[in-house]
Short mmCIF file of N, CA and C in Angstrom, two decimals:
data_model
loop_
_atom_site.label_atom_id
_atom_site.label_comp_id
_atom_site.label_asym_id
_atom_site.label_seq_id
_atom_site.Cartn_x
_atom_site.Cartn_y
_atom_site.Cartn_z
N SER A 1 14.25 -3.74 5.09
CA SER A 1 14.29 -4.82 4.32
C SER A 1 13.70 -4.82 2.88
N CYS A 2 14.19 -5.63 2.09
CA CYS A 2 13.54 -5.46 0.63
C CYS A 2 12.86 -6.65 0.32
N PRO A 3 11.80 -6.54 -0.49
CA PRO A 3 11.20 -7.93 -0.98
C PRO A 3 12.01 -8.71 -1.69
N LEU A 4 11.94 -10.07 -1.53
CA LEU A 4 12.67 -10.94 -2.27
C LEU A 4 12.51 -10.90 -3.68
N ILE A 5 11.47 -10.46 -4.24
CA ILE A 5 11.33 -10.30 -5.71
C ILE A 5 12.19 -9.17 -6.29
N TYR A 6 12.42 -8.24 -5.46
CA TYR A 6 13.35 -7.09 -5.89
C TYR A 6 14.69 -7.79 -6.06
N VAL A 7 15.12 -8.39 -4.95
CA VAL A 7 16.55 -9.12 -5.00
C VAL A 7 16.72 -10.00 -6.12
N PHE A 8 15.75 -10.81 -6.44
CA PHE A 8 15.71 -11.62 -7.62
C PHE A 8 15.84 -10.89 -8.79
N PHE A 9 15.18 -9.73 -9.12
CA PHE A 9 15.18 -9.18 -10.43
C PHE A 9 16.61 -8.54 -10.40
N CYS A 10 17.14 -7.74 -9.38
CA CYS A 10 18.42 -7.18 -9.45
C CYS A 10 19.53 -8.21 -9.84
N VAL A 11 19.58 -9.25 -9.09
CA VAL A 11 20.46 -10.49 -9.36
C VAL A 11 20.38 -10.81 -10.97
N HIS A 12 19.09 -11.05 -11.22
CA HIS A 12 18.64 -11.54 -12.68
C HIS A 12 19.33 -10.53 -13.68
N PHE A 13 19.15 -9.18 -13.34
CA PHE A 13 19.77 -8.10 -14.33
C PHE A 13 21.14 -8.32 -14.53
N TYR A 14 21.91 -8.46 -13.26
CA TYR A 14 23.37 -8.60 -13.20
C TYR A 14 23.73 -9.76 -13.99
N ILE A 15 23.02 -10.87 -13.84
CA ILE A 15 23.51 -12.15 -14.54
C ILE A 15 23.31 -11.94 -16.03
N ILE A 16 22.21 -11.42 -16.55
CA ILE A 16 21.90 -11.29 -17.93
C ILE A 16 22.85 -10.12 -18.64
N TYR A 17 23.04 -9.11 -17.87
CA TYR A 17 23.69 -7.97 -18.45
C TYR A 17 25.05 -7.61 -17.65
N PRO A 18 25.90 -8.47 -17.59
CA PRO A 18 27.22 -8.32 -16.70
C PRO A 18 28.02 -7.11 -17.11
N ASP A 19 27.91 -6.69 -18.45
CA ASP A 19 28.73 -5.75 -18.88
C ASP A 19 28.23 -4.38 -18.83
N ASN A 20 26.73 -4.32 -18.38
CA ASN A 20 26.21 -3.00 -18.31
C ASN A 20 25.81 -2.66 -16.96
N LYS A 21 26.72 -2.38 -16.03
CA LYS A 21 26.60 -2.28 -14.60
C LYS A 21 25.65 -0.92 -14.41
N ARG A 22 25.89 0.04 -15.10
CA ARG A 22 25.22 1.32 -15.06
C ARG A 22 23.69 1.18 -15.39
N GLY A 23 23.51 0.31 -16.42
CA GLY A 23 22.10 0.02 -16.82
C GLY A 23 21.39 -0.71 -15.70
N VAL A 24 22.15 -1.89 -15.30
CA VAL A 24 21.49 -2.66 -14.30
C VAL A 24 21.15 -1.74 -13.04
N ARG A 25 22.05 -0.83 -12.64
CA ARG A 25 21.79 -0.09 -11.36
C ARG A 25 20.52 0.71 -11.67
N LYS A 26 20.36 1.21 -12.76
CA LYS A 26 19.19 2.00 -13.21
C LYS A 26 17.96 1.18 -13.11
N MET A 27 18.10 0.10 -13.67
CA MET A 27 16.86 -0.84 -13.61
C MET A 27 16.51 -1.22 -12.10
N CYS A 28 17.59 -1.59 -11.34
CA CYS A 28 17.32 -1.83 -9.95
C CYS A 28 16.70 -0.77 -9.17
N LYS A 29 17.23 0.47 -9.51
CA LYS A 29 16.68 1.68 -8.95
C LYS A 29 15.18 1.87 -9.39
N LEU A 30 14.72 1.67 -10.66
CA LEU A 30 13.47 1.75 -11.11
C LEU A 30 12.52 0.70 -10.32
N MET A 31 13.22 -0.58 -10.29
CA MET A 31 12.37 -1.64 -9.57
C MET A 31 12.16 -1.31 -8.07
N GLU A 32 13.12 -0.71 -7.50
CA GLU A 32 13.05 -0.36 -6.15
C GLU A 32 11.85 0.71 -5.92
N GLU A 33 11.92 1.78 -6.88
CA GLU A 33 10.88 2.75 -6.78
C GLU A 33 9.38 2.11 -7.12
N LEU A 34 9.35 1.14 -7.91
CA LEU A 34 8.01 0.46 -8.31
C LEU A 34 7.67 -0.22 -7.07
N MET A 35 8.51 -0.91 -6.35
CA MET A 35 8.14 -1.80 -5.28
C MET A 35 7.75 -0.72 -4.06
N ALA A 36 8.33 0.26 -3.98
CA ALA A 36 8.07 1.47 -2.87
C ALA A 36 6.51 1.84 -3.13
N GLU A 37 6.19 2.11 -4.45
CA GLU A 37 4.81 2.66 -4.79
C GLU A 37 3.88 1.57 -4.50
N LEU A 38 4.06 0.36 -4.92
CA LEU A 38 3.19 -0.78 -4.65
C LEU A 38 2.93 -1.09 -3.29
N TYR A 39 4.13 -0.88 -2.49
CA TYR A 39 4.01 -1.03 -1.06
C TYR A 39 3.06 0.13 -0.46
N LYS A 40 3.21 1.25 -0.81
CA LYS A 40 2.52 2.26 -0.36
C LYS A 40 1.10 2.16 -0.67
N GLU A 41 0.69 1.78 -1.96
CA GLU A 41 -0.72 1.56 -2.29
C GLU A 41 -1.42 0.44 -1.45
N GLU A 42 -0.55 -0.66 -1.31
CA GLU A 42 -1.06 -1.78 -0.56
C GLU A 42 -1.22 -1.37 0.95
N LEU A 43 -0.47 -0.61 1.50
CA LEU A 43 -0.57 -0.05 2.81
C LEU A 43 -1.92 0.84 2.99
N ALA A 44 -2.07 1.69 2.10
CA ALA A 44 -3.22 2.48 2.02
C ALA A 44 -4.35 1.68 1.87
N GLU A 45 -4.57 0.66 1.15
CA GLU A 45 -5.77 -0.12 1.04
C GLU A 45 -5.98 -0.96 2.31
N THR A 46 -4.89 -1.37 2.99
CA THR A 46 -4.86 -2.17 4.20
C THR A 46 -5.50 -1.13 5.31
N GLU A 47 -5.02 -0.05 5.47
CA GLU A 47 -5.45 1.06 6.32
C GLU A 47 -6.94 1.22 6.18
N LYS A 48 -7.44 1.42 4.95
CA LYS A 48 -8.75 1.63 4.61
C LYS A 48 -9.67 0.48 5.02
N ASN A 49 -9.24 -0.73 4.73
CA ASN A 49 -10.03 -1.81 5.11
C ASN A 49 -10.05 -2.04 6.57
N THR A 50 -8.94 -1.75 7.32
CA THR A 50 -9.03 -1.84 8.80
C THR A 50 -9.82 -0.85 9.48
N LEU A 51 -9.97 0.34 8.83
CA LEU A 51 -10.91 1.34 9.28
C LEU A 51 -12.36 1.00 9.09
N LEU A 52 -12.59 0.41 7.95
CA LEU A 52 -13.98 -0.10 7.64
C LEU A 52 -14.34 -1.18 8.61
N ASP A 53 -13.34 -2.03 9.09
CA ASP A 53 -13.67 -3.05 9.93
C ASP A 53 -13.99 -2.53 11.42
N ASN A 54 -13.16 -1.55 11.65
CA ASN A 54 -13.35 -0.88 12.92
C ASN A 54 -14.66 -0.06 13.05
N ILE A 55 -15.15 0.46 12.05
CA ILE A 55 -16.41 1.25 11.99
C ILE A 55 -17.43 0.23 12.15
N ARG A 56 -17.48 -0.82 11.40
CA ARG A 56 -18.43 -1.93 11.54
C ARG A 56 -18.50 -2.57 12.90
N SER A 57 -17.32 -2.75 13.46
CA SER A 57 -17.39 -3.36 14.68
C SER A 57 -17.94 -2.44 15.79
N LEU A 58 -17.67 -1.05 15.77
CA LEU A 58 -18.31 -0.18 16.70
C LEU A 58 -19.77 -0.28 16.50
N MET A 59 -20.26 -0.15 15.27
CA MET A 59 -21.60 -0.13 14.94
C MET A 59 -22.23 -1.40 15.51
N GLU A 60 -21.74 -2.53 15.41
CA GLU A 60 -22.28 -3.91 15.92
C GLU A 60 -22.26 -4.04 17.46
N THR A 61 -21.12 -3.73 18.01
CA THR A 61 -21.04 -3.76 19.45
C THR A 61 -21.55 -2.77 20.34
N LEU A 62 -21.48 -1.61 19.77
CA LEU A 62 -22.04 -0.55 20.68
C LEU A 62 -23.44 0.03 20.12
N ASN A 63 -23.94 -0.55 18.99
CA ASN A 63 -25.08 -0.16 18.45
C ASN A 63 -25.03 1.33 17.98
N LEU A 64 -23.79 1.80 17.37
CA LEU A 64 -23.68 3.05 16.92
C LEU A 64 -24.26 3.15 15.51
N THR A 65 -24.63 4.33 15.12
CA THR A 65 -24.73 4.75 13.51
C THR A 65 -23.33 4.71 13.09
N ALA A 66 -23.35 4.59 11.60
CA ALA A 66 -22.06 4.82 11.04
C ALA A 66 -21.42 6.16 11.28
N LYS A 67 -22.25 7.24 11.26
CA LYS A 67 -21.73 8.45 11.64
C LYS A 67 -21.08 8.55 13.13
N GLN A 68 -21.83 8.03 14.00
CA GLN A 68 -21.30 8.03 15.39
C GLN A 68 -20.01 7.18 15.40
N ALA A 69 -19.87 6.04 14.86
CA ALA A 69 -18.79 5.19 14.72
C ALA A 69 -17.60 6.08 14.14
N MET A 70 -17.88 6.61 12.94
CA MET A 70 -16.79 7.42 12.38
C MET A 70 -16.28 8.59 13.18
N ASP A 71 -17.24 9.17 13.81
CA ASP A 71 -16.99 10.27 14.76
C ASP A 71 -15.99 9.75 15.90
N ALA A 72 -16.48 8.66 16.50
CA ALA A 72 -15.65 8.13 17.52
C ALA A 72 -14.16 7.68 17.19
N LEU A 73 -14.12 7.32 15.82
CA LEU A 73 -12.80 6.98 15.24
C LEU A 73 -12.01 8.02 14.67
N LYS A 74 -12.69 9.30 14.80
CA LYS A 74 -12.04 10.63 14.35
C LYS A 74 -11.76 10.54 12.80
N VAL A 75 -12.67 9.96 12.18
CA VAL A 75 -12.62 9.97 10.48
C VAL A 75 -12.86 11.28 10.18
N PRO A 76 -12.03 12.01 9.35
CA PRO A 76 -12.23 13.31 8.88
C PRO A 76 -13.59 13.43 8.10
N ILE A 77 -14.26 14.53 8.43
CA ILE A 77 -15.67 14.71 7.98
C ILE A 77 -15.57 14.59 6.30
N ASP A 78 -14.53 15.11 5.62
CA ASP A 78 -14.47 14.87 4.32
C ASP A 78 -14.41 13.50 3.68
N LYS A 79 -14.03 12.59 4.51
CA LYS A 79 -13.95 11.20 4.21
C LYS A 79 -15.18 10.36 4.63
N GLN A 80 -15.92 10.94 5.37
CA GLN A 80 -17.01 10.19 6.15
C GLN A 80 -17.97 9.75 4.92
N LYS A 81 -18.33 10.42 4.06
CA LYS A 81 -19.22 10.12 2.94
C LYS A 81 -18.76 8.79 2.15
N GLU A 82 -17.37 9.06 1.85
CA GLU A 82 -16.69 7.83 1.01
C GLU A 82 -16.71 6.55 2.00
N TYR A 83 -16.37 6.57 3.14
CA TYR A 83 -16.42 5.38 4.04
C TYR A 83 -17.99 4.88 4.31
N GLY A 84 -18.86 5.89 4.37
CA GLY A 84 -20.28 5.56 4.65
C GLY A 84 -20.79 4.80 3.52
N GLU A 85 -20.31 5.10 2.36
CA GLU A 85 -20.83 4.31 1.08
C GLU A 85 -20.25 2.90 1.07
N LEU A 86 -19.16 2.71 1.65
CA LEU A 86 -18.44 1.31 1.63
C LEU A 86 -19.04 0.31 2.70
N ILE A 87 -19.64 1.02 3.67
CA ILE A 87 -20.23 0.08 4.80
C ILE A 87 -21.22 -0.90 4.37
#
């Protein structure tokens, strides 16, 4: 599925530039790539926030240290400092 904004822009380009189908296809492709990148960034941020919530939850409910919670969730050692600073 594609975001509605992507469809809007592609239709908009076709309406404004009806004689430049190649250019419109290129703009739609660029828009598609941009939307994919934005989605990827948003997904990474969501995963990060979910992991932080899970670490906090384990710390609170099981009375674990941040290190113990991250170990239980199998957070890679090289990422533990980064997440530890965010808790």
